[in-house]
Coordinates of C-alpha atoms in Angstrom, one line a residue:
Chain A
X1 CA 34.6 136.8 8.9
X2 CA 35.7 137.9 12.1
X3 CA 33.5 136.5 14.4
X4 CA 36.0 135.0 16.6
X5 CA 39.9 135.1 17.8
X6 CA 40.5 131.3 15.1
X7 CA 39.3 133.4 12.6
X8 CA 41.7 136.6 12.8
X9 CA 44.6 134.1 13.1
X10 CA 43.8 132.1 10.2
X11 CA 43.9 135.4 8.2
X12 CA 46.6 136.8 9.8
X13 CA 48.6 133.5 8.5
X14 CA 47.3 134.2 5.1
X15 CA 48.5 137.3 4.7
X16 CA 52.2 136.3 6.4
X17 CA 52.3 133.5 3.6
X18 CA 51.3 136.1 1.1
X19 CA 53.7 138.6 2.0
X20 CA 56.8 136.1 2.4
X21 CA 56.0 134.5 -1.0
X22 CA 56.3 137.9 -2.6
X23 CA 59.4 138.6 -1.1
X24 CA 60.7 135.0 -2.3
X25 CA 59.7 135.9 -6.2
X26 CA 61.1 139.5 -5.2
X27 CA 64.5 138.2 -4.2
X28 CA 65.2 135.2 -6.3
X29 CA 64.5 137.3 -9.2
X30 CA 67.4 139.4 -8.2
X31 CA 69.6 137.1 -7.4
X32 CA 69.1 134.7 -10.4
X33 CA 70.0 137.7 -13.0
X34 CA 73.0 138.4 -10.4
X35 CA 74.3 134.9 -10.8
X36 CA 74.1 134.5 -14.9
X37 CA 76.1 137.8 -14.7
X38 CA 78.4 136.2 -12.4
X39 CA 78.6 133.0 -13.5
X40 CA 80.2 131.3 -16.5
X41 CA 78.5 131.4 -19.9
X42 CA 77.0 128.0 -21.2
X43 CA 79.6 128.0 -23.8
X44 CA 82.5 128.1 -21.5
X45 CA 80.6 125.7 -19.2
X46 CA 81.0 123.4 -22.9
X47 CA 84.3 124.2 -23.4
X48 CA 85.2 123.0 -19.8
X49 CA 83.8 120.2 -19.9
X50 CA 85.5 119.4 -23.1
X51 CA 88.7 119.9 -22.3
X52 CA 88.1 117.7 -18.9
X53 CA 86.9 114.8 -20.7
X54 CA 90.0 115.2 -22.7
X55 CA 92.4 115.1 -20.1
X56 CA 90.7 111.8 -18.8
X57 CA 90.7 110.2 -22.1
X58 CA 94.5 111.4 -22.4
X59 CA 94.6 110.1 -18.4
X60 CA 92.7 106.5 -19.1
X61 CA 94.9 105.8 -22.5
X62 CA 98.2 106.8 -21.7
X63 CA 100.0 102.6 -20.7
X64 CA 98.5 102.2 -23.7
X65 CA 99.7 104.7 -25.8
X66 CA 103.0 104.2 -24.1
X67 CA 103.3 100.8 -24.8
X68 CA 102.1 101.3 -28.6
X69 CA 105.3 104.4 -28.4
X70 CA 107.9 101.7 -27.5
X71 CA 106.3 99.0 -30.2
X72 CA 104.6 96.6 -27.6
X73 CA 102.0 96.8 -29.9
X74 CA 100.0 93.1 -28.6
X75 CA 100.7 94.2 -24.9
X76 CA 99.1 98.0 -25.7
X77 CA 96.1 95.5 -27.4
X78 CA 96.0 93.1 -24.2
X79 CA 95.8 96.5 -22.2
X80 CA 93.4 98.3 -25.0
X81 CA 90.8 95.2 -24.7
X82 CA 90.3 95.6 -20.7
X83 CA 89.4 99.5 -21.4
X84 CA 87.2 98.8 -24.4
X85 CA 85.4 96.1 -22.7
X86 CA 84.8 99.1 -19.3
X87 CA 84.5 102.1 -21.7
X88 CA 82.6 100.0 -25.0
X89 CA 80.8 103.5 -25.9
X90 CA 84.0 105.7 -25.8
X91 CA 85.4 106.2 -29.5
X92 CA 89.1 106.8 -28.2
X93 CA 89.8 103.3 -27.3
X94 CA 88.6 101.8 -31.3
X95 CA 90.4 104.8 -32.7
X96 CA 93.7 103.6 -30.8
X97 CA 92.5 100.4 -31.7
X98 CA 92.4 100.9 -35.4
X99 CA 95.9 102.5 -35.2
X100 CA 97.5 99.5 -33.4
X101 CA 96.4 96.9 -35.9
X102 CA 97.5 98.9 -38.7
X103 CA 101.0 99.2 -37.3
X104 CA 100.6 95.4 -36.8
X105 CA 99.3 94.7 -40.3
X106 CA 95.4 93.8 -39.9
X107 CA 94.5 96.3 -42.2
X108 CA 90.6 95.2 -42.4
X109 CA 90.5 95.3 -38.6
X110 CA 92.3 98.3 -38.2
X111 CA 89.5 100.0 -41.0
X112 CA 86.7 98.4 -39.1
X113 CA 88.1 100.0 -35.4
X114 CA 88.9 103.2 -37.4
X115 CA 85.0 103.1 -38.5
X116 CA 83.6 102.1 -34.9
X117 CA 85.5 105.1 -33.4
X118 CA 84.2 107.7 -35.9
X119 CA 80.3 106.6 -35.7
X120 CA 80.6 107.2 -31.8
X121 CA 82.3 110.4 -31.8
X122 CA 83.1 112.8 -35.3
X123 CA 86.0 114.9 -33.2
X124 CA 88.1 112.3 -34.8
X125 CA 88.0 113.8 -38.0
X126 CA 87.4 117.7 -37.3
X127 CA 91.0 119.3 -38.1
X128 CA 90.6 121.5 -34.8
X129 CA 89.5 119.0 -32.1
X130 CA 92.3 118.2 -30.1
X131 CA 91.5 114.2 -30.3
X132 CA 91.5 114.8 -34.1
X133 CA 93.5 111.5 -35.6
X134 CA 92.1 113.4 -39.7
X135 CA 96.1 112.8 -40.4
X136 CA 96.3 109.1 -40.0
X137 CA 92.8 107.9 -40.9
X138 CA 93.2 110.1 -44.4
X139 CA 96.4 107.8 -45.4
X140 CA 94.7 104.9 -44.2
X141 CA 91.9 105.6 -46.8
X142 CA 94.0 107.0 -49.2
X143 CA 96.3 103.7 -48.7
X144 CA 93.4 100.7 -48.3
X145 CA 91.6 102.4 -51.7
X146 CA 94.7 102.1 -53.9
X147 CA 95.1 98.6 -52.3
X148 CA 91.7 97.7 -52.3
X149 CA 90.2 99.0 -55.4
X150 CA 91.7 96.5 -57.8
X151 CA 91.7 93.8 -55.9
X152 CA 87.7 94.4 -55.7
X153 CA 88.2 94.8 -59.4
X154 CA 89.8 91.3 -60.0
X155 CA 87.6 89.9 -57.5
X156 CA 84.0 91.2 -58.2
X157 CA 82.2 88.7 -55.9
X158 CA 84.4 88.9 -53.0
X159 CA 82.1 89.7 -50.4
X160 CA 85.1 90.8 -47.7
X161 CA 86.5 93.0 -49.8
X162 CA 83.4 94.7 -50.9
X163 CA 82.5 95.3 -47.5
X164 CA 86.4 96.3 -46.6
X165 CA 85.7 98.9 -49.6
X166 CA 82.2 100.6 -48.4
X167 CA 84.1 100.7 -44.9
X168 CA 86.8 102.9 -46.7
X169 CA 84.2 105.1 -48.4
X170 CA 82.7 105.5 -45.1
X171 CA 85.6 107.2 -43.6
X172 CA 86.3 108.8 -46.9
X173 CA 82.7 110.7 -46.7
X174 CA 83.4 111.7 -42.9
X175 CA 86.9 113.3 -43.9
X176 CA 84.5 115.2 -46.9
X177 CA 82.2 116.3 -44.0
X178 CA 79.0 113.9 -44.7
X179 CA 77.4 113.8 -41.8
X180 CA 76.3 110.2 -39.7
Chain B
X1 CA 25.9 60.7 -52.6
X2 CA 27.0 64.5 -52.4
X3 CA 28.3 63.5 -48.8
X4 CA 29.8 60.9 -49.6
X5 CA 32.1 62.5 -52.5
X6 CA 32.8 65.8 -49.8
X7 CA 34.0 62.6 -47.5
X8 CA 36.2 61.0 -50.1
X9 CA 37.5 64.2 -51.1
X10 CA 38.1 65.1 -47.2
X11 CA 40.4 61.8 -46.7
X12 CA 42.2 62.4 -49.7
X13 CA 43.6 65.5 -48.8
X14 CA 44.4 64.4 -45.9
X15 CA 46.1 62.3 -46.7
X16 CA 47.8 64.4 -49.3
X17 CA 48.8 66.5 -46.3
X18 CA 49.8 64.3 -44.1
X19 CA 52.4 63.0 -46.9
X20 CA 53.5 66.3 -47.6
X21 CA 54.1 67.3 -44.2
X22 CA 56.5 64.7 -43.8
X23 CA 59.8 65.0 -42.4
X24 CA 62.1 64.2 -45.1
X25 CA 64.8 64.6 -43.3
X26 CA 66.2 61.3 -43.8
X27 CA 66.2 61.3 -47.6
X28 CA 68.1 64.7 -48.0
X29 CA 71.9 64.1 -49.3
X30 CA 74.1 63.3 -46.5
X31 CA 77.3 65.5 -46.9
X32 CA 80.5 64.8 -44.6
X33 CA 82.2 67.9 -42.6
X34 CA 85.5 66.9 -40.9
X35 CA 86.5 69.0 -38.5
X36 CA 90.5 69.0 -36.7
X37 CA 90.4 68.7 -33.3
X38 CA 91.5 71.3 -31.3
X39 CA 91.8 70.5 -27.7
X40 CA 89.9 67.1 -27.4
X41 CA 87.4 65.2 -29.4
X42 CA 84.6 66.7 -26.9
X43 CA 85.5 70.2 -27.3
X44 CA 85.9 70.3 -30.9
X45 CA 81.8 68.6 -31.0
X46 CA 80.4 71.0 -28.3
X47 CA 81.9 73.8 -30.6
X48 CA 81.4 72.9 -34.3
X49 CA 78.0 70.9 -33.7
X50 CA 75.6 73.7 -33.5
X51 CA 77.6 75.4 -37.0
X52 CA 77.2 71.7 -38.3
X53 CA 73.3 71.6 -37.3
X54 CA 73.1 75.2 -38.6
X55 CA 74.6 74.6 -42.0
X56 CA 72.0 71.7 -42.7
X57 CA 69.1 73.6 -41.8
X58 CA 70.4 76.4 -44.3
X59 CA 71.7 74.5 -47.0
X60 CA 68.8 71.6 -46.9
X61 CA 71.4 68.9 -46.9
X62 CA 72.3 66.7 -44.0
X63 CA 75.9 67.6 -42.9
X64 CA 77.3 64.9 -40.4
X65 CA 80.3 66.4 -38.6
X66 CA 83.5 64.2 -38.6
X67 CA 86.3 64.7 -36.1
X68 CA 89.2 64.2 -37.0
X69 CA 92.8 64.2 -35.3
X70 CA 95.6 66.8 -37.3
X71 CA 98.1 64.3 -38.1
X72 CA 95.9 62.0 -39.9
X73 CA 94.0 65.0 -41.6
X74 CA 94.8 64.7 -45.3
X75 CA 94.7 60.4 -45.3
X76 CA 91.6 60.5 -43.9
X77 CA 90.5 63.1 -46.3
X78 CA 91.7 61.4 -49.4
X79 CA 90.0 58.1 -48.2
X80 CA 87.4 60.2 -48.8
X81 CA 85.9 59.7 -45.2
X82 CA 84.4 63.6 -45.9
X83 CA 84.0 66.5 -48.6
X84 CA 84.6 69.8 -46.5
X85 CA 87.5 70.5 -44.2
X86 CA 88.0 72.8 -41.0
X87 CA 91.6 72.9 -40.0
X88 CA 94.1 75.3 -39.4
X89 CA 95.9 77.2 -42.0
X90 CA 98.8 75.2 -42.2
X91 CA 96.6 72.0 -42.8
X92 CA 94.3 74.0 -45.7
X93 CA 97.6 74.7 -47.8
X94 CA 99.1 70.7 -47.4
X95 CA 95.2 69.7 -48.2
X96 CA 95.4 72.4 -51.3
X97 CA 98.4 71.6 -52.7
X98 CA 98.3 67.4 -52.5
X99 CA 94.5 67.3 -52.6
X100 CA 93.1 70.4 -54.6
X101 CA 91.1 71.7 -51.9
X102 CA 89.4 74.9 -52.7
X103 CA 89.1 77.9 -50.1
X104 CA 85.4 78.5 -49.0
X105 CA 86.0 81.2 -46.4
X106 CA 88.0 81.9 -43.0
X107 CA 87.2 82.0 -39.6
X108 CA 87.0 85.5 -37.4
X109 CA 87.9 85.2 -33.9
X110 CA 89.6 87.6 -31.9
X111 CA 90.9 91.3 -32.3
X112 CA 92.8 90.2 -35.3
X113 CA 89.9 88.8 -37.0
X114 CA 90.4 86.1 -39.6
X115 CA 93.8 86.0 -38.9
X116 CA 96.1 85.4 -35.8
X117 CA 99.8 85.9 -34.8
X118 CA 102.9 84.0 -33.4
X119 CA 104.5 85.4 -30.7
X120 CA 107.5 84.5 -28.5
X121 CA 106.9 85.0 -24.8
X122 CA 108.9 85.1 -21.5
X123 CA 107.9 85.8 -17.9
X124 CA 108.6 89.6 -17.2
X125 CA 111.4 90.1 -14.6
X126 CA 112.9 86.9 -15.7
X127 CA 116.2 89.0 -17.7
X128 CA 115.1 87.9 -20.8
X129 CA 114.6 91.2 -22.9
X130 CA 115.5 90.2 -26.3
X131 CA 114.9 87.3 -28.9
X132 CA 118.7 87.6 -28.6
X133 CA 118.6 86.6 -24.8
X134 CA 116.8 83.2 -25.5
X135 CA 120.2 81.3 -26.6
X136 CA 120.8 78.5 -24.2
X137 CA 117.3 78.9 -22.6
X138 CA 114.6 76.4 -22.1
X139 CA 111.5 76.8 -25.0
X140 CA 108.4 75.2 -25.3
X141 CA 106.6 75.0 -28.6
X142 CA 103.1 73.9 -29.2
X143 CA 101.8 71.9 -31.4
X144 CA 104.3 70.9 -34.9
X145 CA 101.5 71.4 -37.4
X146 CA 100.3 74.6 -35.6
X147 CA 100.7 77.8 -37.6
X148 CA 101.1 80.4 -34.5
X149 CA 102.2 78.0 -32.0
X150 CA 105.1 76.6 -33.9
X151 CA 105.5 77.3 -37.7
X152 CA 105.2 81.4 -37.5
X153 CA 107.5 81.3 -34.4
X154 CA 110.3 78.8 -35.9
X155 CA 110.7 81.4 -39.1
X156 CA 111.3 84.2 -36.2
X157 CA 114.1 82.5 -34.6
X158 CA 115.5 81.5 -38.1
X159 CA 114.7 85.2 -39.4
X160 CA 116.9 86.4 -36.3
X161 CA 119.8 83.9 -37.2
X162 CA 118.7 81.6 -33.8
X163 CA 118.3 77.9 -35.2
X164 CA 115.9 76.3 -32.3
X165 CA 117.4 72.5 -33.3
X166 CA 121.2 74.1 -32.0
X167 CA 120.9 77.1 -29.8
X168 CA 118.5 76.9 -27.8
X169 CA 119.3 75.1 -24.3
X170 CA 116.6 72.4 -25.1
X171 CA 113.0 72.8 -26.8
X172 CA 109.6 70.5 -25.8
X173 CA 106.2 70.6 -26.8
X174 CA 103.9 69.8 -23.9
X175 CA 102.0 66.3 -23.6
X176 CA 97.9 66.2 -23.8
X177 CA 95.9 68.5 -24.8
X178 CA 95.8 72.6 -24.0
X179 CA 99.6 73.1 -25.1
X180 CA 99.0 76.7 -25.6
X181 CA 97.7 77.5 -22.3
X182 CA 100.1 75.1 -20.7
X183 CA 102.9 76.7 -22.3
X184 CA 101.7 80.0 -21.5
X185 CA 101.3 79.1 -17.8
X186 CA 104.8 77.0 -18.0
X187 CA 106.5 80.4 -18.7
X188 CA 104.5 82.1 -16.1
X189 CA 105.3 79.5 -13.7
X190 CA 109.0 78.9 -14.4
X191 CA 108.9 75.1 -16.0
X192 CA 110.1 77.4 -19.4
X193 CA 111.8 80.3 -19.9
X194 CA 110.1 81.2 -23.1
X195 CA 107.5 79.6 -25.4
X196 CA 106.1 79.9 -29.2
X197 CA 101.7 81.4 -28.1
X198 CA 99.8 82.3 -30.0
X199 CA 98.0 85.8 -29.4
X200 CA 94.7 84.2 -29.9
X201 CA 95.4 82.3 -26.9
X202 CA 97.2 85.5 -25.4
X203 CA 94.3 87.1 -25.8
X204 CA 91.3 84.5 -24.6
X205 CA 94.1 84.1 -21.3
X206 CA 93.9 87.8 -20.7
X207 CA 90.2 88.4 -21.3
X208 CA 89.4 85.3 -18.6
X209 CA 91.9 87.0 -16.2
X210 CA 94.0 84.0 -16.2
X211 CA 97.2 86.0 -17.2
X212 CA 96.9 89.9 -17.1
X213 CA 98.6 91.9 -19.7
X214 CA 101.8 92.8 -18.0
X215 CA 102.8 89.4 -16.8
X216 CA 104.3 88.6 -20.0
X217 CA 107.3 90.4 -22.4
X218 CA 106.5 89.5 -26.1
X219 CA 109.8 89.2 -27.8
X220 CA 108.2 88.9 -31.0
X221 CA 105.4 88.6 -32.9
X222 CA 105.3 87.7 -36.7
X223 CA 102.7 89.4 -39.1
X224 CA 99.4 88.2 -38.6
X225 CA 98.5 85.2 -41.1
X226 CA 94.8 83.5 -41.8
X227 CA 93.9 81.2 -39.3
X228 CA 90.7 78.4 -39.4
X229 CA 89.9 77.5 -42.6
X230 CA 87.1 76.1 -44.5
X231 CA 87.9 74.3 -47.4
X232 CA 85.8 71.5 -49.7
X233 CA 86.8 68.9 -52.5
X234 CA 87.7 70.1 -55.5
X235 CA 85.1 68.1 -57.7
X236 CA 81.9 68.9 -55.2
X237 CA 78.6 69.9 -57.4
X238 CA 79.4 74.2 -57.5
X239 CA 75.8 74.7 -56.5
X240 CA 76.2 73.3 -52.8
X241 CA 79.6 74.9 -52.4
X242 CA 77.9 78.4 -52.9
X243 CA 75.2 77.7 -50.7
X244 CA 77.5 76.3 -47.6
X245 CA 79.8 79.7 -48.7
X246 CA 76.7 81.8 -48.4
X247 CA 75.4 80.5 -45.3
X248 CA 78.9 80.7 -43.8
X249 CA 79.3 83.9 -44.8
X250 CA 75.6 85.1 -43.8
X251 CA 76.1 84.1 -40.2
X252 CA 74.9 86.3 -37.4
X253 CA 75.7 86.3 -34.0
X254 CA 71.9 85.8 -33.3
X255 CA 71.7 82.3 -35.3
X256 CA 70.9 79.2 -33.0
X257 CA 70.4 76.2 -33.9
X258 CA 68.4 73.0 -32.3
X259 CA 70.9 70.9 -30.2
X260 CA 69.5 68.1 -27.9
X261 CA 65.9 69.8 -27.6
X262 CA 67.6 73.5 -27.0
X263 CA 68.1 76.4 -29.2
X264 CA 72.3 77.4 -29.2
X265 CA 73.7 80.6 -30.6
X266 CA 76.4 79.3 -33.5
X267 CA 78.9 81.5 -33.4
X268 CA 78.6 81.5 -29.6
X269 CA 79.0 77.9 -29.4
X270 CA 81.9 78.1 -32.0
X271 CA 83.9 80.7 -30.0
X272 CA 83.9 82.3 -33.4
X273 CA 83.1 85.8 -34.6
X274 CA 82.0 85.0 -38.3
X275 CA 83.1 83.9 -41.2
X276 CA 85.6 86.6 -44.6
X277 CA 86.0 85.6 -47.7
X278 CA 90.2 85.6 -48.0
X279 CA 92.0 84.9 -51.7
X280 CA 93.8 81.7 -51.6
X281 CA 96.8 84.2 -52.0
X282 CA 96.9 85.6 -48.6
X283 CA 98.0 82.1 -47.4
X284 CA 100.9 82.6 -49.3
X285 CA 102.6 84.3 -46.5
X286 CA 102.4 80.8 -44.5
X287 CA 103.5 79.2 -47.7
X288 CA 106.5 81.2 -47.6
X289 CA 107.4 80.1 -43.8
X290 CA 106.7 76.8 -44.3
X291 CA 109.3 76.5 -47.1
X292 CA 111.7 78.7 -45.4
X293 CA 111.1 76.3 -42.2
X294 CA 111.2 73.2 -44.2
X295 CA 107.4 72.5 -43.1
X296 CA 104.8 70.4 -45.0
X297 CA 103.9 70.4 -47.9
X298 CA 107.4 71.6 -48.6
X299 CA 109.6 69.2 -46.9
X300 CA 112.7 68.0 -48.4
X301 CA 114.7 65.1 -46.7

């Protein structure tokens, strides 16, 4: 075992790699429980990352929402298309969508927008998220069902309307708090 | 002798097959589309010829696509040179109220959907601010039968107490073909100082990059109002009116059809986004600006 000098120094080796390992384990054990002390909590980490992704949405949309403030509502629409067609997956821009048609009078478009925003992201509906837009897409529903209800009536077969309806009754379920 | 029958039999179904699996192609009801051309002749074909192909192969009729030039739309029609129509909005309500054409459905294309807007455009910077500011200016319309290139735009000015035949400076209508984008690039440009666009075209312009958003100050825009139409005969057997309506209707953005040996996506083709099922009623709002505009089919001399 110790028959010659390559021997003692392989085992010498050994038992440096031994020791330091231990003293690794020993010392990233402290230091990990020192950091989740220090650190923030996952929660907060959530909440922080919230808010920042609201302040870019606010950031990304605001010539748009500008434009839609002083009534250029087809110019906030030219300007709305170029950040749907970067951000497709990003519920803000169909939500602002849906509330520029409406203002422009395409209701159907405005309830399918309204729709496409919600399925991508619920905050749109919670009363405490601060993107919640629960104020204007409950009088849209609340409007396009009185509107649309007996003209579905009168018109039985009209397949545009029937759809225009279950897209109301979509929303109408998310503002109840049906889930996706 | 047991062969023998097995062998007659053998050739007889064969034959029987071969029969069977005939194209029959050629003896299927040949049904007349006409379609109004939009740009040019060509354009209008590329487009609608794939939706022309598509129909047949859904309805199990053959449907020959007829192109057809705007301002001879409703004599041709009545010569009965074709059964279904696919025209503007304007043309659908003169075709409907001298002809009897019934509604099948309406065309989606653009953020608007089935229906499109009018809007009155200058060059930003240029001063003009207002729809009040265009008096004495130079305006170019597009085309007179066009119902968000002329008629929607005309009822503006009117609405606004500007009558385009006295106060304007002088008003033209580009030559050829493309007088939307050549209006839209005349304002840009300086040949105008405003114009009657469409946002359809507004839109396509900005999506292409060939205008960007700000370029442009929209001095108005009317409320949007149905756009491409289709519309058939009155007195067409019900049956094949439901089916076209249904395959209209059914249309997905993954439908192709067989064009020349290749397989095209329709609506692609079409530069459309579907088809929606509109009541005949919610043309009356162009109804209502074609009277107030003194427009077919309500002129009075």
């Amino acid at each position: 075992m110790f028959k010659d000098t390559f021997d003692k120094l392989c085992w010498l080796f050994l038992i440096v790699v031994l020791i330091s390992t231990v003293v690794l384990i020993y010392t990233n054990i402290g230091t990990g429980s020192e950091k989740r002390a220090a650190g923030p909590s996952k929660t907060l980490e959530r909440e922080l990352s919230y808010r920042a992704r609201v302040d870019l949405i606010n950031q990304l949309y605001l010539p748009v929402e500008n434009l839609r403030k002083e009534g250029n509502n087809q110019t906030a629409l030219l300007k709305l298309d170029e950040l749907i067609r970067k951000y497709p997956t990003e519920a803000h821009g169909h939500i602002l969508q849906g509330d520029i048609l409406q203002r422009m009078g395409a209701f159907d478009e405005a309830i399918s927008s309204y729709v496409e925003g919600v399925k991508l992201n619920g905050d749109y509906v919670d009363t405490k998220s601060p993107l919640s837009r629960r104020a204007e897409i409950q009088k849209l529903v609340d409007g396009g069902l009185k509107d649309v209800g007996p003209r579905v009536a009168a018109n039985p077969n009209n397949r545009s309307l029937v759809i225009a309806r279950q897209k109301l009754n979509y929303l109408k379920s998310r503002l109840a708090g049906g889930c996706e | 002798m047991k062969i023998y029958h097995l062998m007659r039999m053998f050739i007889a179904l064969v034959v029987f097959f071969a029969i069977a699996g005939c194209k029959t192609e050629g003896k299927r009801q040949v049904v007349k589309i006409g379609y109004m051309l939009c740009n040019s002749e060509q354009e209008t074909s590329q487009r609608f010829l794939p939706l022309t192909k598509y129909l047949s192969d859904k309805v199990g009729v053959d449907f020959v696509m007829v192109p057809v030039d705007t301002h001879d739309f409703e004599k041709r029609f009545k010569a009965g040179e074709f059964t279904f129509t696919h025209t503007n909005s304007l043309i659908y309500i003169v075709l409907r109220e001298n002809q009897g054409v019934q509604l099948l459905a309406s065309e989606k294309r653009g953020k608007l959907g089935s229906r499109s807007a009018g809007a009155i455009i200058a060059r930003k910077g240029s001063g003009i601010e207002k729809l009040a500011d265009i008096r004495g200016k130079r305006m170019a319309f597009g085309p007179m039968l066009a119902p968000t290139g002329y008629l929607a735009e005309y009822d503006m000015m009117l609405a606004a107490g500007i009558n385009p035949e006295n106060d304007l400076g002088h008003y033209t209508i580009p030559p050829g073909s493309y007088k939307h984008e050549k209006l839209i690039y005349g304002v840009l440009y300086g040949m105008y100082d405003v114009a009657a666009a469409p946002v359809m075209d507004l839109e396509n312009m900005t999506r292409d990059g060939k205008i960007a958003a700000d370029d442009l100050v929209i001095l108005a825009q009317s409320k949007p109002i149905p756009y491409c139409t289709f519309g058939v005969a009155k007195d067409v057997d019900p049956g094949l009116v439901k089916k076209v309506k249904d395959a209209l209707l059914s249309l997905k953005p993954t439908d192709t059809a067989m064009i020349d040996g290749e397989q095209l996506k329709v609506m692609k083709a079409a530069w459309i986004d579907g088809y929606e099922e509109l009541l005949d009623s919610d043309y009356d709002q162009i109804r209502d600006m074609a009277k107030r505009v003194n427009m077919p089919p309500y002129q009075k001399y």
